[in-house]
Amino acid sequence: MSKNKTIVIVLIIVLIFFGQKLIKNSKKSPAELTTVNSNLEAEKAMEAIPEDGVAMATENNGLQALGYKMDKDVKVFSLIAEPVRWKILNDVTVTAWAYNGMVPGPLIRVTNGDKVRILIKNNLPEPTTIHWHGIQVPNNMDGIPEETQKPIEPGETFTYEFVAKPAGTYWYHSHFDSDKQISVGLSGAFIIDPVSGLKSKPDIDKVLMLNEWRVIDGQTYASMPATGMDGNYFTINGKAYPETETIEAKVGQKIRLRFIGSGQMIHPMHLHGFPFKIVATDGNDVPESAQWTKDTVSVAPGERYDVEFTPDRPGKWMVHCHIPHHNTNDHEEPGGIMMMINVTN
Ligand SMILES: [Cu+2]
């Protein structure tokens, strides 16, 4: 074979090799391109959530009130973290990592000053911890792996114990590999009521947790927007529209909505028909003279906004995120973070 022929053949082989690599890589997210073969942990976090052997949820709704047992003057709650198949729509099921088999996890509701003990059993394939977001707990109950506690290994149970204070809207969530664990369902709401109840005395009091999901070819991935793994489903309390709850209300009833940014994206929440007052931010009451009247409030990850309003006329009034893409189910509108308030006379 001549020298020239050999060079041409070698060139063709090299071109085929790199061409195939290019085609392969074109299907990957930008983050996968930068991390593959260079950061195994990041690569692992971006894999589909394993669904083999994961049972279908027996609960239909998240945020169900969690019961407790009294041990002297301590309210004792139990949580189990484990994978579950969860319907965010009638025909879309995600593989979630959930507390007590529901998404979001159960609602823990206590009174200011209550002593609480929360047992968390880890039935996940990975370690975990719980952080009590905004609650003024002792440092060793704060849930930061390696800093304030050892991670809770699979099969282990850990006990959190603290005095629940001050009154307000809080939430709890995993603080271990949170980029993945929060994104696939490990969060719930924690409400601490004032000893003599809310001064504003709402007739309807609803917690609304806002999340994003990534489902590709039926498989669930943690929605990590900063890495190019954007969500394609968006939920209120674990359901996308039209499966989101409808709030039934009467004209003249005071409605309190407690928005919790429990995902990784900002959701500007807009109410049709009525302005609302922002009565509490991140668990802290806003003095009446400082309460803003608005019809849209941006709820960033971690934030809580309690808003109140009293409908003066009947109708089907929508509450939704005002990023239009978040009103879609896998790019089809309407869907996502939308719900109705049905006001009747
Ligand atoms: Cu949104």
mmCIF file of N, CA and C and ligand atoms in Angstrom, residues 234 265-269 321-323 326 337, ligand 1:
data_model
loop_
_atom_site.group_PDB
_atom_site.id
_atom_site.type_symbol
_atom_site.label_atom_id
_atom_site.label_comp_id
_atom_site.label_asym_id
_atom_site.label_seq_id
_atom_site.Cartn_x
_atom_site.Cartn_y
_atom_site.Cartn_z
ATOM 1 N N PHE A 234 -44.662 20.503 36.107
ATOM 2 C CA PHE A 234 -44.625 21.462 37.218
ATOM 3 C C PHE A 234 -45.846 21.209 38.090
ATOM 4 N N MET A 265 -36.880 26.398 41.181
ATOM 5 C CA MET A 265 -37.162 27.521 40.280
ATOM 6 C C MET A 265 -38.069 28.539 40.961
ATOM 7 N N ILE A 266 -37.985 29.776 40.469
ATOM 8 C CA ILE A 266 -38.867 30.829 40.973
ATOM 9 C C ILE A 266 -40.226 30.700 40.288
ATOM 10 N N HIS A 267 -41.290 30.839 41.067
ATOM 11 C CA HIS A 267 -42.636 30.790 40.497
ATOM 12 C C HIS A 267 -43.407 32.048 40.888
ATOM 13 N N PRO A 268 -43.579 33.004 39.959
ATOM 14 C CA PRO A 268 -44.391 34.188 40.252
ATOM 15 C C PRO A 268 -45.870 33.796 40.273
ATOM 16 N N MET A 269 -46.431 33.685 41.474
ATOM 17 C CA MET A 269 -47.787 33.154 41.615
ATOM 18 C C MET A 269 -48.805 34.279 41.498
ATOM 19 N N CYS A 321 -48.768 29.979 38.225
ATOM 20 C CA CYS A 321 -47.450 30.567 38.039
ATOM 21 C C CYS A 321 -47.494 31.383 36.754
ATOM 22 N N HIS A 322 -46.837 32.558 36.766
ATOM 23 C CA HIS A 322 -46.901 33.402 35.577
ATOM 24 C C HIS A 322 -45.683 33.275 34.676
ATOM 25 N N ILE A 323 -44.943 32.179 34.807
ATOM 26 C CA ILE A 323 -43.980 31.812 33.766
ATOM 27 C C ILE A 323 -44.744 30.830 32.878
ATOM 28 N N HIS A 326 -44.324 27.148 32.746
ATOM 29 C CA HIS A 326 -44.689 26.357 33.924
ATOM 30 C C HIS A 326 -46.182 26.037 33.949
ATOM 31 N N ILE A 337 -48.360 24.345 36.933
ATOM 32 C CA ILE A 337 -48.702 25.064 38.164
ATOM 33 C C ILE A 337 -49.894 25.980 37.916
HETATM 34 CU CU CU B 1 -43.320 28.819 37.674
#
